Short mmCIF file of C-alpha atoms and ligand atoms in Angstrom, two decimals:
data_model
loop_
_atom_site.label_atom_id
_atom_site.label_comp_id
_atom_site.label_asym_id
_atom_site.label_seq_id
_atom_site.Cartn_x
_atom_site.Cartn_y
_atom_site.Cartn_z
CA UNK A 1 56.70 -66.05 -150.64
CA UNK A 2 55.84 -62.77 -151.87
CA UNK A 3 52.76 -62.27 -149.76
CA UNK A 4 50.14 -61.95 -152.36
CA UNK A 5 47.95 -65.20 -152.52
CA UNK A 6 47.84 -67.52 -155.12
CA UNK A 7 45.17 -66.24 -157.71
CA UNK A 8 45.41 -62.67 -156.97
CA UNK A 9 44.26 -60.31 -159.98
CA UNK A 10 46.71 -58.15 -161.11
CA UNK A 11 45.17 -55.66 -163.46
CA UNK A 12 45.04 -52.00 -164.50
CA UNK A 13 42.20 -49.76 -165.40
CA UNK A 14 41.14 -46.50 -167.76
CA UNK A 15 37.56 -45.22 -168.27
CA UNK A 16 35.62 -44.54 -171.65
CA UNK A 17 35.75 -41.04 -172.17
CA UNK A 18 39.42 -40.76 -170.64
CA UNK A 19 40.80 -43.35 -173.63
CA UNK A 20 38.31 -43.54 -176.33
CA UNK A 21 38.23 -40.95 -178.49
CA UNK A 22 35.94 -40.77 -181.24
CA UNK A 23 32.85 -40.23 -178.89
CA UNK A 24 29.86 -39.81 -181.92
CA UNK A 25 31.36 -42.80 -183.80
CA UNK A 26 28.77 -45.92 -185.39
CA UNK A 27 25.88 -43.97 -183.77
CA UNK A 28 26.70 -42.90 -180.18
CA UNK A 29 24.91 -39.83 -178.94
CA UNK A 30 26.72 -37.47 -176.90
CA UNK A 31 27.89 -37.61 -173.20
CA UNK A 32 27.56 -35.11 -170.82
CA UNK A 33 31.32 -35.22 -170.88
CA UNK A 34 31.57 -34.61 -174.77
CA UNK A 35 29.29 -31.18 -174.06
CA UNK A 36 30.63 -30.31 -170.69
CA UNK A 37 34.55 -30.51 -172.51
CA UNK A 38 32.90 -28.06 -175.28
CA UNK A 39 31.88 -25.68 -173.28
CA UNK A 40 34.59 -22.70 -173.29
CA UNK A 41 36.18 -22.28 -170.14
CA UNK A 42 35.18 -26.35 -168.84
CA UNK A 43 38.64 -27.62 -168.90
CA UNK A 44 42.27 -26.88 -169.26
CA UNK A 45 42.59 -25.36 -172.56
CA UNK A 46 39.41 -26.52 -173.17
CA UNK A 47 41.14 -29.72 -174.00
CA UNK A 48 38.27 -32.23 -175.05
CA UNK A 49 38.06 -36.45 -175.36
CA UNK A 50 37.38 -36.12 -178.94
CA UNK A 51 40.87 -38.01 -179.70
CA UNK A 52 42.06 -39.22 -176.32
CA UNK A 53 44.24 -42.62 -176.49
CA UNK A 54 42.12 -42.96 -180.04
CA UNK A 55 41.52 -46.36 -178.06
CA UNK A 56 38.33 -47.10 -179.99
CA UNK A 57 40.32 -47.67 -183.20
CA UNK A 58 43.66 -48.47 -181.87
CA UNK A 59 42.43 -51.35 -179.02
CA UNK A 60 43.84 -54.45 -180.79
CA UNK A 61 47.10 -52.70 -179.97
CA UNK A 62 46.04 -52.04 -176.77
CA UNK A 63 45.16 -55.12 -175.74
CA UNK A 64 48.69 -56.48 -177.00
CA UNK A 65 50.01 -54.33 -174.63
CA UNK A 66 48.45 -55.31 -171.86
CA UNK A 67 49.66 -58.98 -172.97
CA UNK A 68 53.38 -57.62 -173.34
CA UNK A 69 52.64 -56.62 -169.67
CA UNK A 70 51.38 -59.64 -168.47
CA UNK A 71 48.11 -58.68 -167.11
CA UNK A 72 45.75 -60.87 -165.80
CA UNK A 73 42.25 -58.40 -165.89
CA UNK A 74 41.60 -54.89 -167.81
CA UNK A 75 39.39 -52.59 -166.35
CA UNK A 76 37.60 -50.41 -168.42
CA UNK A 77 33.96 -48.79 -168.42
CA UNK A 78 31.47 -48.97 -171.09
CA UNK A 79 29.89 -45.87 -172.92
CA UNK A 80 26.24 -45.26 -171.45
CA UNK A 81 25.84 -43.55 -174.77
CA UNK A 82 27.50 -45.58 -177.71
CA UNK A 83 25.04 -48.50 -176.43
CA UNK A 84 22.07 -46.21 -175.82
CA UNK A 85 22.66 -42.65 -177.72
CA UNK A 86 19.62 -40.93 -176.19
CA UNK A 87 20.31 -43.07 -172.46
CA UNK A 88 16.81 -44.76 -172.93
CA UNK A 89 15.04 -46.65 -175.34
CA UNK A 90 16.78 -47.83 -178.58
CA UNK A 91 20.02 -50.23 -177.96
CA UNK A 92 22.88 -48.96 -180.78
CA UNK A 93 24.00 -52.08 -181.79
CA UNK A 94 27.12 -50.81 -183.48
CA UNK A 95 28.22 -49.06 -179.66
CA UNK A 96 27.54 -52.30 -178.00
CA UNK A 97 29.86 -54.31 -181.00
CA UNK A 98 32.92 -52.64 -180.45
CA UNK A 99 32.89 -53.65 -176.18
CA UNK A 100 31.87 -57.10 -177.50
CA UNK A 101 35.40 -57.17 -180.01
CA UNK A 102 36.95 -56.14 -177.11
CA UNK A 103 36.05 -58.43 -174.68
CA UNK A 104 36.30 -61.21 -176.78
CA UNK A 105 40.13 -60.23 -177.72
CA UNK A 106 40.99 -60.00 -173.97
CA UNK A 107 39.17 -63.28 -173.24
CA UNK A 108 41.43 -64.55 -176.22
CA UNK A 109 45.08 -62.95 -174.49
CA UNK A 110 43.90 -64.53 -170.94
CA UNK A 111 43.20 -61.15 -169.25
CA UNK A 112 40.22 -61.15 -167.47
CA UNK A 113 37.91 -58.38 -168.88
CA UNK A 114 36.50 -56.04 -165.76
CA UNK A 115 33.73 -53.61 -166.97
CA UNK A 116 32.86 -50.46 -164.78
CA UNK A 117 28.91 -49.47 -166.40
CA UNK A 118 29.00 -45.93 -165.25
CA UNK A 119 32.41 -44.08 -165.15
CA UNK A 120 30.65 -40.59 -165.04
CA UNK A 121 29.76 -40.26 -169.02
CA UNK A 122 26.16 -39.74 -168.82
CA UNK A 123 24.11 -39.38 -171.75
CA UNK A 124 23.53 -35.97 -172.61
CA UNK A 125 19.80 -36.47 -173.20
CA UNK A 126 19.12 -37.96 -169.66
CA UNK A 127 20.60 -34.47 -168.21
CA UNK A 128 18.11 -32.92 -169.93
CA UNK A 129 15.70 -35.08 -167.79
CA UNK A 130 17.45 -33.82 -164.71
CA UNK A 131 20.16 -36.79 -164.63
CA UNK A 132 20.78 -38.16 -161.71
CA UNK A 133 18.57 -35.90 -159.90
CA UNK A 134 15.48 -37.47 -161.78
CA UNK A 135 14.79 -40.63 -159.11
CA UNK A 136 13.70 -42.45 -162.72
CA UNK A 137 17.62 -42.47 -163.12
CA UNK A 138 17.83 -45.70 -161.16
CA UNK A 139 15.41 -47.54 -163.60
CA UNK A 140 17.08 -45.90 -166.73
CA UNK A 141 20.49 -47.10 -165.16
CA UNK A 142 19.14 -50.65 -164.43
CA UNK A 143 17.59 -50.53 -168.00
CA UNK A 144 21.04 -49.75 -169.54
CA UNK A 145 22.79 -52.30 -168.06
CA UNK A 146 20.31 -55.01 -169.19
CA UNK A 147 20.98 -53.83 -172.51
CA UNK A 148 24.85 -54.44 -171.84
CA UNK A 149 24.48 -57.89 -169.82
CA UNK A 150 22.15 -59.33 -172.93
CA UNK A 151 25.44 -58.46 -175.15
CA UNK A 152 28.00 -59.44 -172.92
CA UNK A 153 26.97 -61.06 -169.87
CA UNK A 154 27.67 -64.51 -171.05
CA UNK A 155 31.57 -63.79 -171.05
CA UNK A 156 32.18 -61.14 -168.26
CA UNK A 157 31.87 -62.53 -164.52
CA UNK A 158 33.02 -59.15 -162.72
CA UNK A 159 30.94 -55.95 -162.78
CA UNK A 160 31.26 -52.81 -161.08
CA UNK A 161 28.12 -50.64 -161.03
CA UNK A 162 29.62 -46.97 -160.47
CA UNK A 163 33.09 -45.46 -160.41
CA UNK A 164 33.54 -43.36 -157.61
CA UNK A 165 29.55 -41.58 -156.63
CA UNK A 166 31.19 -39.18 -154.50
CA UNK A 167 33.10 -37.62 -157.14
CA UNK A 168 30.25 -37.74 -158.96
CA UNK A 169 28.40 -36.16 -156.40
CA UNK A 170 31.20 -33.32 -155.16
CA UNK A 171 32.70 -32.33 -158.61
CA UNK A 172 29.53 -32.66 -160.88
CA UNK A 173 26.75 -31.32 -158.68
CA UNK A 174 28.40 -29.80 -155.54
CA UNK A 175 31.45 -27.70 -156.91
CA UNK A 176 30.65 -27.67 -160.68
CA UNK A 177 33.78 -28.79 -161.73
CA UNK A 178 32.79 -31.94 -163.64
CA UNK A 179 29.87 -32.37 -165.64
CA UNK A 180 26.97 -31.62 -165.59
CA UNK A 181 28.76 -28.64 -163.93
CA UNK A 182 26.24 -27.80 -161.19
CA UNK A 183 27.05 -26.34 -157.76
CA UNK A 184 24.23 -26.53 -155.40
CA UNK A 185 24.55 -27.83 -151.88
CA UNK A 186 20.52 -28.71 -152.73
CA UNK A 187 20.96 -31.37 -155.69
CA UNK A 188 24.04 -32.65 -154.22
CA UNK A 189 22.56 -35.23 -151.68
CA UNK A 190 19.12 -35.86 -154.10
CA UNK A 191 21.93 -36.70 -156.83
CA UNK A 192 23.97 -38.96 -154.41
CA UNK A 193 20.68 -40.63 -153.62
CA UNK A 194 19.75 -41.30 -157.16
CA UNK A 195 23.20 -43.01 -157.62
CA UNK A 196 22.78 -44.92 -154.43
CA UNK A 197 19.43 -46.58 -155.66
CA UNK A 198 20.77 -46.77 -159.17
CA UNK A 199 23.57 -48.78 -158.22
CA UNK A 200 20.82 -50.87 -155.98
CA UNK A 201 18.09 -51.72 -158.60
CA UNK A 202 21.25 -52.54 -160.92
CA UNK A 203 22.26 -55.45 -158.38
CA UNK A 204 18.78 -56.82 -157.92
CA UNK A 205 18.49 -56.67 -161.94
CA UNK A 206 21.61 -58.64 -162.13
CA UNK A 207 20.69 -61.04 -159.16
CA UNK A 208 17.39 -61.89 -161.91
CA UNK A 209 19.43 -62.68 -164.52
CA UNK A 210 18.69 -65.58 -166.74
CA UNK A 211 21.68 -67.85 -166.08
CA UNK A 212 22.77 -67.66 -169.47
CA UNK A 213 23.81 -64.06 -169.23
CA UNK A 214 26.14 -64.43 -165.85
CA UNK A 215 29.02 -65.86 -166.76
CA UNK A 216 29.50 -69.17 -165.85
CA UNK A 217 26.08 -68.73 -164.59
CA UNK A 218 26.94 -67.32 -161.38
CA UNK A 219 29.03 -63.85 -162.43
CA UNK A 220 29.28 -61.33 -159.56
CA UNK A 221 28.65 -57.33 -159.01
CA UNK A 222 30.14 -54.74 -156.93
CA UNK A 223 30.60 -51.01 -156.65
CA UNK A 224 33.77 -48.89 -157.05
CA UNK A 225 34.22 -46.13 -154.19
CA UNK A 226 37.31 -43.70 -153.25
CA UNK A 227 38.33 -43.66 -149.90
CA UNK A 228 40.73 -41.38 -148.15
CA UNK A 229 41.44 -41.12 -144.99
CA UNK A 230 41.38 -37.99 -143.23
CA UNK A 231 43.38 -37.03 -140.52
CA UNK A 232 43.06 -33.98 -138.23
CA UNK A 233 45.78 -31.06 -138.73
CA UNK A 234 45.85 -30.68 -134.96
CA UNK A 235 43.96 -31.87 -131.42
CA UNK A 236 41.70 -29.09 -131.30
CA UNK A 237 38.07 -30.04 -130.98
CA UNK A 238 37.56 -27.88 -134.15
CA UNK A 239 40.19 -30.06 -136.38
CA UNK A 240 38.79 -33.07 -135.00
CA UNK A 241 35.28 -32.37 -135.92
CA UNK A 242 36.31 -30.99 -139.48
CA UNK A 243 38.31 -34.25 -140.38
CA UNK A 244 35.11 -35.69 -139.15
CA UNK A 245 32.96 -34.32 -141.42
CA UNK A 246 35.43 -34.85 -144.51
CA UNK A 247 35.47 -38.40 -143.57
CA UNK A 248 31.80 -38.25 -143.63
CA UNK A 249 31.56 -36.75 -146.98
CA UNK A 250 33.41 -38.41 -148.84
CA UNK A 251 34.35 -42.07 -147.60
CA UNK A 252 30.92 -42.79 -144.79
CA UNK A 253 28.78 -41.52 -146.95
CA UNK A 254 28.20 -43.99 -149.37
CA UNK A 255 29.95 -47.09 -147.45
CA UNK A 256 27.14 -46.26 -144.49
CA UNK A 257 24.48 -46.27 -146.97
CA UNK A 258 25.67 -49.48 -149.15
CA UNK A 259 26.92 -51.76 -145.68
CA UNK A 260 25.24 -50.08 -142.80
CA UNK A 261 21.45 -48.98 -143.95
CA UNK A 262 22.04 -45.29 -143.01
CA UNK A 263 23.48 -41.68 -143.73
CA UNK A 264 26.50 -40.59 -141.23
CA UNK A 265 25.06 -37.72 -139.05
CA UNK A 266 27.33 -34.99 -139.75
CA UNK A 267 25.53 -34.90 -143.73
CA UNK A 268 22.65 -33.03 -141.81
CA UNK A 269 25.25 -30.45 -140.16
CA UNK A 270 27.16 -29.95 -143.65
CA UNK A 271 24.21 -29.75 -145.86
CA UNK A 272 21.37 -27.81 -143.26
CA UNK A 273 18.63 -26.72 -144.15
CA UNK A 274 19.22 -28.69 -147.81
CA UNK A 275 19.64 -31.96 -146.34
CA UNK A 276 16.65 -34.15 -147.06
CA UNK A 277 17.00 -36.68 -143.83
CA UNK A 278 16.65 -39.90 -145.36
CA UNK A 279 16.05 -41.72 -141.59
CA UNK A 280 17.56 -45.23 -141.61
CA UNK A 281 14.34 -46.60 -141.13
CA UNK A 282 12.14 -44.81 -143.21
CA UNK A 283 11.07 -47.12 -146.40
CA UNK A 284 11.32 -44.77 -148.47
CA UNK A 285 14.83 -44.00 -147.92
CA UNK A 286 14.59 -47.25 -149.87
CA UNK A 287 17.77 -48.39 -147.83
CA UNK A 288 17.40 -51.67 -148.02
CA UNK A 289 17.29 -51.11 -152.32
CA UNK A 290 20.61 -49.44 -151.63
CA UNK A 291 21.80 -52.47 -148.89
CA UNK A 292 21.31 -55.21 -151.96
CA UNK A 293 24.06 -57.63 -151.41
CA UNK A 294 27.05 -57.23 -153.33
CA UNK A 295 30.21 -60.06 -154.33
CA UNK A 296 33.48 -57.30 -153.92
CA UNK A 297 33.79 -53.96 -153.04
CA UNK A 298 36.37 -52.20 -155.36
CA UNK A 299 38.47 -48.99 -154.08
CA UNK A 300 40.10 -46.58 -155.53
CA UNK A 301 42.56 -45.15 -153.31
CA UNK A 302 45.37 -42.09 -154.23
CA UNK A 303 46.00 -40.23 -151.29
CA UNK A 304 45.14 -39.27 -147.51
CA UNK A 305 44.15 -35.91 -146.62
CA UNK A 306 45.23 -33.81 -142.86
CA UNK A 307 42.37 -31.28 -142.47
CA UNK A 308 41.43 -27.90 -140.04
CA UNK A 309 38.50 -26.03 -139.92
CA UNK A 310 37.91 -23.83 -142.43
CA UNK A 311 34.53 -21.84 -142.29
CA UNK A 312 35.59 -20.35 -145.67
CA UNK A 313 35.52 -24.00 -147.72
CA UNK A 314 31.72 -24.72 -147.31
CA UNK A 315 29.49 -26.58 -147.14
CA UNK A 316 32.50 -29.26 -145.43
CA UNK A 317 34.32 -26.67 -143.36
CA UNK A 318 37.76 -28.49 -144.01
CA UNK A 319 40.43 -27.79 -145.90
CA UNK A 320 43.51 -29.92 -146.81
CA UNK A 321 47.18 -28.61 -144.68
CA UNK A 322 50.19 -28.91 -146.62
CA UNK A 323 52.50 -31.41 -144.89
CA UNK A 324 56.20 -30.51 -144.23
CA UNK A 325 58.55 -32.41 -146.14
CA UNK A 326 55.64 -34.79 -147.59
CA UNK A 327 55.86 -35.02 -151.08
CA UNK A 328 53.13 -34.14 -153.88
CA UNK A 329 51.87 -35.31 -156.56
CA UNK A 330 51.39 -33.30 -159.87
CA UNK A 331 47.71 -33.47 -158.83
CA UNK A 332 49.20 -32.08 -155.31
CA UNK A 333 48.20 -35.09 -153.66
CA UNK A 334 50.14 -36.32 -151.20
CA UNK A 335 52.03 -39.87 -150.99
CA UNK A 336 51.24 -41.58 -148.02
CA UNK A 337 51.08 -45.10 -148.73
CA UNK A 338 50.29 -46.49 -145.29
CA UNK A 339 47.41 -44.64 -145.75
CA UNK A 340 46.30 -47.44 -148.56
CA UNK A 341 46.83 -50.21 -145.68
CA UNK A 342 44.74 -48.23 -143.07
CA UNK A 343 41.87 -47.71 -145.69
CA UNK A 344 41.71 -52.25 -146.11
CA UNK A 345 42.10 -52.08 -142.66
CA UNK A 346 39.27 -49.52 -141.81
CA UNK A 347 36.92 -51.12 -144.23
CA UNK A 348 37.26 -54.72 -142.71
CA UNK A 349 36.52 -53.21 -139.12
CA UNK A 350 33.44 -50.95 -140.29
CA UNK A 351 31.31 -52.73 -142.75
CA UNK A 352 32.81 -56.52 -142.25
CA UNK A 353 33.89 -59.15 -144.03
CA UNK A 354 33.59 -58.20 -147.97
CA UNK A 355 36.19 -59.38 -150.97
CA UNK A 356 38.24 -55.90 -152.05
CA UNK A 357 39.73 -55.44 -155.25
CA UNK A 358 42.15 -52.02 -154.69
CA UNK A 359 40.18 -50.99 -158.65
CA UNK A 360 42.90 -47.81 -158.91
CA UNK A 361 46.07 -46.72 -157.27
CA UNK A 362 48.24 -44.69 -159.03
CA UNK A 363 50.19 -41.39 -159.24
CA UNK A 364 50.80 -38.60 -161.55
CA UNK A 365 54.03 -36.97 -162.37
CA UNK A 366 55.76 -35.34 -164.69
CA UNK A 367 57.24 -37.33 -167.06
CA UNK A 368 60.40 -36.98 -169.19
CA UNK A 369 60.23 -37.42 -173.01
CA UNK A 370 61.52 -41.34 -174.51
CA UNK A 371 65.17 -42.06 -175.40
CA UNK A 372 65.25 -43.63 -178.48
CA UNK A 373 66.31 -47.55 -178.59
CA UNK A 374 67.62 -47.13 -174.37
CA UNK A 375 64.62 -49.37 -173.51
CA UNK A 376 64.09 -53.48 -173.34
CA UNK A 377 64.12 -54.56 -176.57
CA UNK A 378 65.86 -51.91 -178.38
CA UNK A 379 62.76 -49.95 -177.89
CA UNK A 380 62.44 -46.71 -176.17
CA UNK A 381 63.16 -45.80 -172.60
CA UNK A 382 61.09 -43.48 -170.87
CA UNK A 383 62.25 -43.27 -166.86
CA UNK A 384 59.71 -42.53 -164.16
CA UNK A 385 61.40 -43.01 -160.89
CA UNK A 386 58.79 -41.45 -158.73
CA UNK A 387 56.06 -43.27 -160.39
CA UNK A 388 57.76 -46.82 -159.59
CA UNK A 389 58.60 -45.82 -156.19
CA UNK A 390 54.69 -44.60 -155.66
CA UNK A 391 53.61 -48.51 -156.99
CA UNK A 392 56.91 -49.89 -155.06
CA UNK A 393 55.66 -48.25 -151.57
CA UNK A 394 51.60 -48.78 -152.37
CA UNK A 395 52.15 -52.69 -153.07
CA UNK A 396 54.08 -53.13 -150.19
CA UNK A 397 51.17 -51.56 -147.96
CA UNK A 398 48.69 -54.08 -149.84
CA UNK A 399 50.95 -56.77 -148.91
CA UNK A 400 50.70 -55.60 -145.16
CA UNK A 401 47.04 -55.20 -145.08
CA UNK A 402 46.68 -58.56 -146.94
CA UNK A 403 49.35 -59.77 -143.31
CA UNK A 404 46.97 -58.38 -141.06
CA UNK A 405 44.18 -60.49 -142.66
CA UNK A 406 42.11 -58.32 -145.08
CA UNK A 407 40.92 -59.67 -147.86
CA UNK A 408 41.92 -58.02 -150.84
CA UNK A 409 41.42 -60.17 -154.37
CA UNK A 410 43.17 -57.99 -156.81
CA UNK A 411 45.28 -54.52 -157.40
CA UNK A 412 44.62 -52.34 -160.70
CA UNK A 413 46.97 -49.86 -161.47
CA UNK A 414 45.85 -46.87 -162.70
CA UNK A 415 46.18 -46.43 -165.31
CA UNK A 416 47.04 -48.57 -168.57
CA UNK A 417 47.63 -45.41 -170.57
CA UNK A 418 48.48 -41.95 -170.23
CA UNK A 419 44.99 -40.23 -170.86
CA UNK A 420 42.08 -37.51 -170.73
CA UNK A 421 42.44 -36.61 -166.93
CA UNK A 422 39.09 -34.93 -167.05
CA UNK A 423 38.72 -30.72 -166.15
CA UNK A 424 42.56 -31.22 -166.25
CA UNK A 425 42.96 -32.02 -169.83
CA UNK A 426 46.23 -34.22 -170.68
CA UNK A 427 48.77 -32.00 -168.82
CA UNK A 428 48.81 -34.98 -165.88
CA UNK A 429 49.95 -38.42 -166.52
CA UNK A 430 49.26 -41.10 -164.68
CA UNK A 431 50.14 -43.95 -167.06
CA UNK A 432 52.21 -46.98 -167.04
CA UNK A 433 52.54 -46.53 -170.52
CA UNK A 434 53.20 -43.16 -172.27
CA UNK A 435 51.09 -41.69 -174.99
CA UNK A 436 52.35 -38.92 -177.59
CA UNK A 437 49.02 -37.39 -178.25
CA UNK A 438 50.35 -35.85 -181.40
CA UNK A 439 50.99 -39.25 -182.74
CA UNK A 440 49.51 -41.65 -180.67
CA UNK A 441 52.80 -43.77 -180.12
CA UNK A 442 53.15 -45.78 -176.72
CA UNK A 443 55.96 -46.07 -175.05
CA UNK A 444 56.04 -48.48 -171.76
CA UNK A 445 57.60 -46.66 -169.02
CA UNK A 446 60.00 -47.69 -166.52
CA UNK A 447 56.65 -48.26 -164.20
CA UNK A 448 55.08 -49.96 -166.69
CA UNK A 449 57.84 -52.88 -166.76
CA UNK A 450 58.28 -52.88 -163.32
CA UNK A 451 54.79 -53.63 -162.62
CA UNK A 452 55.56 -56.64 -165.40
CA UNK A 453 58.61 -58.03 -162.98
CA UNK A 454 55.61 -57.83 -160.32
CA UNK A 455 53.13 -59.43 -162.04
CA UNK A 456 55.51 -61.83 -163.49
CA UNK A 457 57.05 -63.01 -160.20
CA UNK A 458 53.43 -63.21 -158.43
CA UNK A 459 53.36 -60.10 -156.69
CA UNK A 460 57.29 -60.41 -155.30
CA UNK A 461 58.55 -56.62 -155.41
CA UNK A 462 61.68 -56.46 -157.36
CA UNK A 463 64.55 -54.21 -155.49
CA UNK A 464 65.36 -51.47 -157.30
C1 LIG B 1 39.02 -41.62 -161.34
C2 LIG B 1 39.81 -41.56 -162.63
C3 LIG B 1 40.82 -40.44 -162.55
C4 LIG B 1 41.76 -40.72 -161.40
C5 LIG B 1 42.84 -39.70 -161.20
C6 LIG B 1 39.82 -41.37 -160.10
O1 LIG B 1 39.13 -40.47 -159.30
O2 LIG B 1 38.26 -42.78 -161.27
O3 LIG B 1 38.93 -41.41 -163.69
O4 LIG B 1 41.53 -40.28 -163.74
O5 LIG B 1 41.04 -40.78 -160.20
O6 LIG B 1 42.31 -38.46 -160.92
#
């Protein structure tokens, strides 16, 4: 018995404008992302997605891959802008033909295909309509992914609305770090709003669905949020309450709005005077828009975080303490993976009863380059200890949660390939399998055919 059930999806994920390349090919208009990377001084050495994984040409490849791995569903997210280039209006037919190909090619290898709409490449033409802080941006969202279900809604049963809002929210219109690259603590919570009701009128659009275009004509819809929990550095009231806040900011936020019809309290002490209030039951909050039933909850989950007051890091007042003899990620993130089993656990006693899908865990580190013909096959070796340790230690804490009776449908590793890490360009890997970005090879790593043993063996955890 390995402890995962019987029909559990094993899967791993990438995003659009981490993989793709070619972002202005067969008609696509440009991202916020494409601009944002183009702007000196964005990202590390102003490294851009213009190539990426080259995934857009190379996904046949890809796809036979993910076969050799043996996985049962791809995650991926689908250009806003190759299937509408100016985010409204006209539907590019070409954008929305090569997500078709590639749905119909996984559907072909048996691997469930497990499409994210809106992994943070907005169209760079809505930004100039204020993005997300234009409250039309839940209509143009819902319009968008219309356009997508009349393509491929027949064939896909599993959507995710958004990746992640509160990175979104805290690196593209808090800190500035992300496109659009805005730092204001006044168009963080209108922004985080916007996504909120986006993601709402998205589900209701979906729920209205002519059968024909939900797969199997039922086809089900959920949202993809980070979680971290975050401890207190020390027992001090001041500690406590800054942990409290972080938690607040980043994980109650947008689980309190989506499961419990309200805003946690401490948004109106971190955001003051900028905070618009939002009361739980004021209609237009439009909470029960943002409430709209959902199938699965998918979370992304990396790290924990131990935090103290810090009056310096506003508008939170936290900051993260370095733990002794913990050990880091190349992102600096720390390991901690019983920190994956508290966040099922946490969930299930909060917000209740709901189908999780764990949509990324993964880890970056360093990686060493191939050894020619050392790997299975005769093919090339590429050893990442750390890496299979991180997936070793996470999927055991899965397997506990899943013990202590959460429900948890499926585990994604993240990610398939080595890719565009965003502001930090392709210096951090996270993949299972390797790319050269000079020529594009793959090479599986040692995680990458562990995870196979896993998958292979339904979810047992080879010893190393
Ligand atoms: C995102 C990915 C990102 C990963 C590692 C998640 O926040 O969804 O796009 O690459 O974390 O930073």
């Amino acid at each position: 018995m390995s402890g995962f059930p019987a029909g559990f999806l094993w899967g791993a994920a990438t995003s659009a404008y981490q993989v793709e390349g070619s972002p202005l090919a067969d008609g696509a208009g440009p991202s916020n992302w494409h601009v944002f990377a183009h702007t000196p001084g964005r990202t590390h050495e102003g490294q851009t997605g213009d190539e990426a994984c080259d995934h857009y040409r190379r996904w046949r490849g890809d796809v036979d891959l993910m076969r050799t791995l043996g996985l049962g569903a791809y995650r991926f997210s689908i250009s806003w802008s190759r299937v509408l280039p100016a985010g409204t209006g006209q539907v590019n037919g070409p954008g929305l033909d090569f997500y078709d190909r590639l749905v119909d090619a996984l559907l072909e290898a048996g691997i469930e295909p497990c499409p994210t709409l809106y992994h943070w490449d907005l169209p760079h033409a809505l930004d100039g309509r204020s993005g997300w802080l234009n409250p039309d941006s839940a209509q143009w969202f819902a319009d968008y992914a219309q356009a997508v279900w009349r393509r491929l809604g027949d064939r896909v049963g599993r959507w995710a609305t958004l990746n992640e809002p509160w990175v979104i929210v805290d690196a593209g219109y808090l800190h500035g770090t992300h496109a659009p690259g805005r730092a204001s603590t006044h168009d963080a919570p209108r922004a985080a709003h916007n996504l909120l009701r986006a993601h709402g009128t998205a589900v209701r659009a979906y729920r209205a669905l002519p059968a024909a275009q939900r797969a199997q004509g039922t086809g089900t819809i959920g949202i993809v949020v980070n979680i971290e929990p975050k401890d207190a550095a020390t027992g001090r009231e001041a500690d406590l309450a800054a942990a409290r806040r972080a938690d607040a900011s980043m994980n109650r936020y947008y689980l309190d709005a989506l499961r419990l019809g309200r805003y946690p309290q401490e948004l109106a002490e971190i955001f003051g005077a900028d905070w618009p209030g939002y009361a739980a039951d004021d209609p237009a909050a439009e909470f029960a828009l943002i409430g709209e039933p959902i199938d699965f909850l998918g979370v992304n989950y990396y790290t924990r975080s131990v935090n103290r007051h810090d009056p310096e890091a506003k508008p939170v007042c936290a900051s993260p303490v370095p733990q002794p003899g913990a050990e880091y990620t190349d992102l600096g993130w720390e390991v901690h993976p019983d920190s994956l089993r508290r966040v099922l656990c946490w969930i299930r006693e909060r917000y209740g009863e709901i189908p999780l899908y764990i949509t990324e865990n993964g880890a970056a580190f360093p990686d060493p380059e191939p050894v020619p013909g050392a790997g299975p096959g005769g093919r090339a070796r590429l050893a990442d200890p750390r890496r299979v340790a991180y997936f070793r230690s996470h999927l055991a804490a899965v397997r506990e949660a899943l013990a202590q009776g959460v429900d948890v449908r499926g585990y994604f590793a993240w990610s398939l390939l080595d890719n565009y890490e965003w502001a930090c360009g392709y210096a951090k890997r996270f993949g299972l399998v390797a790319v050269d970005f000079a020529t594009q090879e793959r090479t599986v790593k040692d995680s990458g055919w562990f995870y196979r043993d896993v998958i292979a063996g339904g979810g047992e955890i080879p010893e190393s």
